[in-house]
Short mmCIF file of C-alpha atoms in Angstrom, two decimals:
data_model
loop_
_atom_site.label_atom_id
_atom_site.label_comp_id
_atom_site.label_asym_id
_atom_site.label_seq_id
_atom_site.Cartn_x
_atom_site.Cartn_y
_atom_site.Cartn_z
CA MET A 1 56.82 4.16 92.54
CA ARG A 2 58.73 5.75 94.94
CA ASN A 3 59.76 4.00 98.26
CA ILE A 4 59.62 6.34 101.15
CA LEU A 5 61.17 5.23 104.82
CA TYR A 6 59.43 7.59 107.26
CA ILE A 7 60.89 7.87 110.95
CA GLY A 8 58.47 9.50 113.34
CA ASN A 9 56.00 9.22 115.95
CA LYS A 10 53.00 7.24 114.96
CA LEU A 11 51.24 7.17 118.42
CA GLU A 12 47.33 7.85 117.72
CA LYS A 13 46.52 4.04 118.31
CA HIS A 14 47.94 4.94 121.83
CA GLY A 15 45.67 7.55 122.37
CA PHE A 16 48.14 10.28 121.42
CA THR A 17 47.27 13.38 119.35
CA PRO A 18 47.88 12.53 115.62
CA THR A 19 51.14 13.50 114.39
CA SER A 20 52.23 13.82 110.49
CA ALA A 21 53.70 9.81 110.64
CA ASP A 22 49.84 9.25 111.33
CA SER A 23 48.34 11.25 108.66
CA LEU A 24 50.62 11.92 105.39
CA PRO A 25 51.07 8.35 103.98
CA GLY A 26 47.31 7.97 104.27
CA LYS A 27 47.02 11.21 102.00
CA LEU A 28 49.35 10.30 99.78
CA LYS A 29 48.72 6.87 99.10
CA THR A 30 47.05 7.79 95.21
CA GLU A 31 50.25 9.80 94.86
CA ASN A 32 52.47 6.48 93.51
CA ILE A 33 54.46 6.43 96.64
CA ASP A 34 54.71 3.73 98.99
CA PHE A 35 55.36 4.78 102.40
CA ARG A 36 56.65 1.92 105.41
CA VAL A 37 56.23 4.07 108.90
CA PHE A 38 58.26 3.67 112.28
CA SER A 39 57.55 3.77 114.92
CA ASP A 40 54.20 3.09 116.56
CA LYS A 41 56.31 1.66 120.06
CA LYS A 42 54.85 3.39 123.02
CA ASN A 43 57.87 3.02 125.13
CA ILE A 44 60.75 5.74 123.92
CA ILE A 45 63.71 3.50 124.03
CA LEU A 46 61.84 0.58 121.59
CA ARG A 47 60.59 3.24 119.52
CA PHE A 48 64.08 4.88 119.01
CA ILE A 49 65.89 1.20 118.93
CA GLU A 50 63.14 0.34 115.80
CA MET A 51 63.43 3.29 113.85
CA VAL A 52 67.46 2.82 113.82
CA TYR A 53 66.41 -0.75 112.89
CA ALA A 54 64.04 0.23 110.29
CA ILE A 55 66.84 2.14 108.24
CA PHE A 56 69.11 -0.69 108.53
CA ARG A 57 66.84 -3.19 107.17
CA TYR A 58 65.32 -0.85 104.51
CA ARG A 59 68.55 1.03 103.57
CA LYS A 60 68.12 -0.79 100.06
CA TRP A 61 64.46 -0.23 99.55
CA SER A 62 64.48 3.22 100.54
CA ASP A 63 64.45 6.00 98.07
CA LEU A 64 64.32 8.61 100.59
CA ILE A 65 63.88 9.14 104.14
CA LEU A 66 61.70 11.35 106.14
CA ILE A 67 62.30 12.13 109.40
CA ASP A 68 59.82 13.98 111.77
CA THR A 69 61.91 16.76 114.07
CA TYR A 70 60.45 18.20 117.23
CA SER A 71 61.96 20.21 119.94
CA THR A 72 61.59 17.88 122.76
CA LYS A 73 63.45 14.49 123.92
CA ASN A 74 62.78 13.37 120.20
CA PHE A 75 64.82 15.76 119.26
CA TRP A 76 67.64 13.43 119.79
CA TYR A 77 66.05 10.49 117.89
CA ALA A 78 65.85 12.61 114.51
CA VAL A 79 69.81 14.14 115.03
CA CYS A 80 70.71 10.19 115.37
CA CYS A 81 69.25 8.70 112.25
CA GLY A 82 69.82 12.11 110.18
CA TRP A 83 73.48 10.77 111.38
CA LEU A 84 72.90 7.08 110.33
CA ALA A 85 71.08 7.97 107.19
CA LYS A 86 74.05 10.57 106.49
CA ARG A 87 76.80 7.39 107.44
CA LEU A 88 74.80 5.42 105.10
CA LYS A 89 74.95 7.54 102.07
CA LEU A 90 71.16 7.50 102.16
CA PRO A 91 68.97 10.76 101.02
CA TYR A 92 66.85 12.01 103.65
CA ILE A 93 64.69 15.03 104.61
CA PHE A 94 63.86 16.79 107.87
CA ILE A 95 60.28 17.76 108.52
CA LEU A 96 60.33 20.55 111.68
CA HIS A 97 58.03 20.69 113.71
CA GLY A 98 57.70 22.56 116.80
CA GLY A 99 58.13 26.44 117.95
CA ASN A 100 60.67 26.36 120.23
CA LEU A 101 62.75 24.06 117.84
CA PRO A 102 65.43 27.08 116.86
CA GLY A 103 65.77 27.64 120.68
CA ARG A 104 66.74 23.72 120.76
CA LEU A 105 69.47 24.34 117.97
CA SER A 106 70.52 27.34 119.29
CA ASN A 107 72.34 24.74 121.76
CA SER A 108 73.30 22.42 119.34
CA SER A 109 77.02 21.74 118.61
CA GLU A 110 78.40 22.34 114.96
CA ASN A 111 78.32 18.59 114.35
CA VAL A 112 74.54 18.34 115.34
CA LEU A 113 73.73 21.27 112.89
CA ASN A 114 76.03 19.88 110.34
CA VAL A 115 73.55 16.45 109.87
CA PHE A 116 70.71 19.13 109.05
CA ARG A 117 73.11 20.72 106.91
CA LYS A 118 73.58 17.78 104.88
CA ALA A 119 70.34 16.68 104.52
CA ASN A 120 68.80 16.96 100.90
CA CYS A 121 66.08 19.14 102.24
CA ASN A 122 64.62 20.53 105.81
CA VAL A 123 60.84 21.23 105.62
CA ALA A 124 59.36 23.80 107.65
CA PRO A 125 55.52 24.35 108.21
CA SER A 126 55.74 28.06 108.10
CA PHE A 127 57.40 30.90 107.01
CA TYR A 128 58.02 31.92 110.80
CA ILE A 129 60.16 28.63 111.21
CA GLN A 130 62.32 29.60 107.84
CA GLN A 131 63.37 32.68 108.98
CA GLN A 132 63.93 31.62 112.46
CA LEU A 133 66.18 29.06 111.25
CA ASN A 134 68.12 31.06 108.89
CA GLN A 135 70.64 31.83 111.58
CA PHE A 136 71.87 28.30 111.42
CA LYS A 137 72.67 28.66 107.69
CA PHE A 138 70.57 26.16 106.40
CA GLN A 139 70.94 26.29 102.65
CA ASN A 140 68.47 23.60 101.92
CA MET A 141 65.00 24.78 103.45
CA ARG A 142 61.51 24.60 101.84
CA VAL A 143 58.16 25.69 103.52
CA ILE A 144 55.11 23.20 103.14
CA PRO A 145 52.75 24.48 105.68
CA ASN A 146 50.49 22.29 107.74
CA SER A 147 46.95 21.95 105.98
CA VAL A 148 43.64 20.32 106.43
CA ILE A 149 41.25 18.87 104.25
CA LEU A 150 38.15 21.21 104.02
CA ASP A 151 35.59 18.64 103.11
CA TYR A 152 36.09 17.20 106.84
CA TYR A 153 35.42 20.97 108.24
CA PRO A 154 31.87 22.30 107.07
CA PHE A 155 31.90 25.96 107.45
CA LYS A 156 29.19 27.93 109.70
CA ILE A 157 29.74 31.57 109.68
CA ARG A 158 29.37 32.86 113.18
CA LYS A 159 27.23 36.38 112.60
CA GLU A 160 27.01 36.83 116.40
CA ALA A 161 29.10 35.64 119.33
CA LYS A 162 28.10 34.05 122.54
CA PRO A 163 30.02 33.08 125.59
CA LYS A 164 30.51 29.50 124.46
CA LEU A 165 34.15 28.90 123.90
CA LEU A 166 36.72 25.89 122.47
CA TRP A 167 39.91 24.98 123.63
CA LEU A 168 41.67 22.38 121.64
CA ARG A 169 45.25 20.95 122.67
CA ALA A 170 46.98 18.48 124.35
CA PHE A 171 46.86 18.97 128.21
CA ASP A 172 50.61 20.39 128.50
CA GLU A 173 52.30 23.58 130.28
CA THR A 174 53.14 24.44 126.68
CA TYR A 175 49.38 25.31 125.70
CA ASN A 176 49.01 27.04 129.00
CA PRO A 177 45.00 25.39 129.75
CA GLN A 178 45.29 27.19 132.81
CA MET A 179 45.08 30.30 130.84
CA ALA A 180 41.69 29.31 129.38
CA VAL A 181 40.41 28.52 132.95
CA SER A 182 41.43 31.78 133.70
CA VAL A 183 39.65 33.59 131.09
CA PHE A 184 36.43 31.60 131.67
CA GLU A 185 36.36 32.50 135.66
CA GLU A 186 36.47 36.39 134.75
CA LEU A 187 34.05 35.76 131.70
CA ILE A 188 31.23 34.23 133.90
CA ARG A 189 31.46 37.43 136.07
CA THR A 190 29.64 38.87 132.92
CA PHE A 191 28.15 36.45 131.42
CA PRO A 192 27.04 33.85 133.96
CA GLU A 193 25.76 31.47 131.25
CA SER A 194 29.20 30.84 129.60
CA GLU A 195 30.59 27.44 128.61
CA LEU A 196 33.86 26.23 127.81
CA ILE A 197 34.69 22.99 126.50
CA MET A 198 38.29 21.53 126.21
CA VAL A 199 39.07 19.07 124.37
CA GLY A 200 42.10 16.88 124.16
CA PRO A 201 44.79 14.26 125.63
CA ASP A 202 46.94 14.63 128.85
CA LYS A 203 50.79 14.84 127.87
CA ASP A 204 52.41 16.12 131.40
CA GLY A 205 49.59 15.61 134.01
CA SER A 206 48.19 18.97 133.16
CA PHE A 207 44.46 17.36 132.60
CA GLN A 208 44.23 16.22 136.08
CA LYS A 209 45.23 19.72 137.65
CA ILE A 210 42.77 21.47 135.60
CA LYS A 211 39.92 18.72 136.46
CA ASN A 212 40.73 19.19 139.91
CA TYR A 213 40.72 22.98 139.90
CA ILE A 214 37.41 22.85 138.05
CA LEU A 215 35.76 20.57 140.58
CA GLU A 216 37.08 22.62 143.63
CA LYS A 217 35.76 26.19 142.32
CA LYS A 218 32.70 24.24 140.46
CA LEU A 219 32.95 25.89 137.33
CA ASN A 220 30.98 25.17 134.11
CA ILE A 221 34.02 23.68 132.13
CA ARG A 222 33.57 20.35 130.43
CA LEU A 223 37.11 18.24 129.64
CA THR A 224 36.21 15.56 127.12
CA GLY A 225 39.70 14.31 126.84
CA LYS A 226 41.00 13.26 123.62
CA LEU A 227 37.98 13.24 120.96
CA LYS A 228 38.13 11.92 117.13
CA ARG A 229 37.76 14.73 115.12
CA LYS A 230 33.80 14.20 113.91
CA GLU A 231 32.89 14.05 117.46
CA TRP A 232 34.60 17.24 118.53
CA ILE A 233 33.41 19.16 115.37
CA GLU A 234 29.62 18.03 116.36
CA LEU A 235 30.73 19.96 119.86
CA SER A 236 31.84 22.73 118.20
CA ASN A 237 28.13 23.66 116.11
CA SER A 238 26.75 24.68 119.42
CA LEU A 239 30.12 26.91 120.18
CA SER A 240 31.13 30.29 119.20
CA LEU A 241 34.79 31.04 119.73
CA PHE A 242 37.84 29.48 119.59
CA ILE A 243 40.84 30.51 122.20
CA ASN A 244 44.29 29.34 121.88
CA THR A 245 46.43 29.95 124.78
CA SER A 246 49.86 28.83 123.66
CA ARG A 247 52.80 29.50 125.38
CA ILE A 248 55.48 28.33 122.20
CA ASP A 249 53.21 27.90 119.24
CA ASN A 250 54.12 27.64 115.18
CA LEU A 251 51.33 26.98 112.80
CA PRO A 252 48.94 24.94 115.17
CA VAL A 253 46.34 22.34 113.02
CA SER A 254 43.86 22.68 115.59
CA VAL A 255 43.58 26.81 115.01
CA LEU A 256 43.56 25.89 111.12
CA GLU A 257 40.72 23.67 112.06
CA ALA A 258 38.73 26.30 114.09
CA MET A 259 39.39 28.78 111.38
CA ALA A 260 38.13 26.43 108.71
CA LEU A 261 34.84 25.85 110.68
CA GLY A 262 34.39 29.59 110.73
CA MET A 263 34.98 30.17 114.56
CA PRO A 264 36.66 33.34 115.19
CA VAL A 265 39.80 32.59 116.92
CA ILE A 266 41.77 34.56 119.68
CA SER A 267 45.12 33.54 120.45
CA THR A 268 48.17 34.61 122.11
CA ASN A 269 50.64 35.82 119.81
CA VAL A 270 53.21 33.71 120.20
CA GLY A 271 55.71 32.12 117.78
CA GLY A 272 54.43 32.07 114.36
CA MET A 273 50.69 33.12 114.83
CA SER A 274 51.38 36.23 113.22
CA PHE A 275 52.23 34.47 110.55
CA LEU A 276 48.87 32.97 110.25
CA ILE A 277 46.53 35.44 112.38
CA GLU A 278 46.36 39.08 111.49
CA ASP A 279 44.90 40.65 114.16
CA ARG A 280 41.36 42.30 113.45
CA ALA A 281 41.67 40.80 109.80
CA ASN A 282 41.33 37.42 110.07
CA GLY A 283 41.22 36.46 114.00
CA LEU A 284 42.48 38.51 117.05
CA LEU A 285 45.92 37.99 119.03
CA VAL A 286 46.82 39.11 122.61
CA GLY A 287 50.14 38.89 124.74
CA ASP A 288 51.73 35.61 126.03
CA GLU A 289 49.52 34.76 128.97
CA ASP A 290 47.57 37.77 128.97
CA ALA A 291 44.39 36.64 130.04
CA LYS A 292 42.65 39.99 130.70
CA ALA A 293 43.08 41.02 126.90
CA MET A 294 41.69 37.87 125.75
CA LEU A 295 38.90 38.66 128.16
CA GLU A 296 38.30 41.99 126.65
CA LYS A 297 38.64 40.37 123.09
CA ILE A 298 35.71 37.78 123.86
CA THR A 299 33.86 40.43 125.37
CA GLU A 300 34.27 42.47 122.12
CA LEU A 301 33.19 40.34 119.98
CA ILE A 302 30.24 39.55 121.90
CA HIS A 303 29.12 43.31 121.74
CA ASP A 304 30.27 43.84 117.98
CA GLN A 305 28.49 41.12 115.63
CA GLU A 306 29.98 42.91 112.17
CA LEU A 307 33.57 42.17 113.32
CA CYS A 308 32.51 38.38 114.66
CA SER A 309 31.39 37.89 111.11
CA THR A 310 34.18 39.18 109.52
CA LEU A 311 36.46 36.61 111.45
CA SER A 312 34.34 34.18 110.83
CA ILE A 313 34.18 34.61 106.92
CA LYS A 314 38.09 35.65 106.59
CA GLY A 315 39.42 32.59 108.57
CA ARG A 316 38.05 30.38 106.38
CA LYS A 317 39.09 32.16 103.38
CA THR A 318 42.66 32.28 104.80
CA VAL A 319 42.67 28.52 105.11
CA GLU A 320 40.99 28.13 102.04
CA GLU A 321 44.05 29.92 100.03
CA SER A 322 46.70 28.99 101.64
CA PHE A 323 46.45 26.18 103.94
CA SER A 324 43.65 23.53 102.15
CA TRP A 325 45.19 20.04 101.38
CA GLU A 326 44.48 20.25 97.94
CA LYS A 327 47.06 22.83 97.40
CA VAL A 328 49.78 21.64 100.20
CA LYS A 329 49.91 18.11 98.66
CA LYS A 330 51.30 19.25 95.29
CA LEU A 331 53.91 20.85 97.40
CA TRP A 332 54.61 17.39 98.79
CA VAL A 333 54.28 15.51 95.58
CA ALA A 334 56.49 17.72 93.83
CA LEU A 335 59.41 17.31 97.07
CA LEU A 336 58.92 13.59 96.90
CA HIS A 337 58.92 12.88 93.53
#
């Protein structure tokens, strides 16, 4: 039995989007691994205190410490916890998240970078992040991609596209929900029957801004808030296309989920998206904040049934071949054991 102390934001019960800290321990519970996860405190200060305390409390129990690392303010709890593990001579691994992490590290001191260099391993969720982090001379990198459990995502081929769109992310300026609304406003000029469903929790106040705008303009856009996976998958059955409007991105699970369901994806070409989507092969890419180009791609798919079918089939195949949990699980088991 391997005893793993997992340091991360376990906040799904508070209505936040599930993170690896919420899902990974459950996925690996049959692999002779015992997890203890911290923290589920909603208050960031209390959460940090509990994380630090957990490292002291379980230092003799733990065979290994996993530390989720983001590019936001939570970056600093990861650095502090890594530094503490290093001081206590405990083996630790950083799990690197967020398309803006290279920028955060570029503004970090050598002392901070050395905490990452001294880790037993830095796990990158994509070859994009690995490539971006080569400049920091991390010699202990390993790529373990985000994944989905395919059984949860029944494949439905989209043989033809209708102007019925799904957007699935947290409402945050990083993910640019306003671009989705702007695309829809133009789409209804040509296709008045168009629909847009936007699924996700509020993160920075963007949800209310979008809601107010929709009410003011009287747009046929449905905001659901955060939904359980089963709920939004049921909604997706009546929809044709998935749009991803992020300004910064890496290897988003929401896009993998859409591809697994057979929804052709139109995404901004930011961060690591080009490592996942090959334009016109398994999805479509447009420039950052280029609402006009996204509108043109949607219109093209509506008129081109062959392209729509191709992207639907190849999107699913991409997930099956490279991002299914059954394949990714083997990488985690090999690392943690």
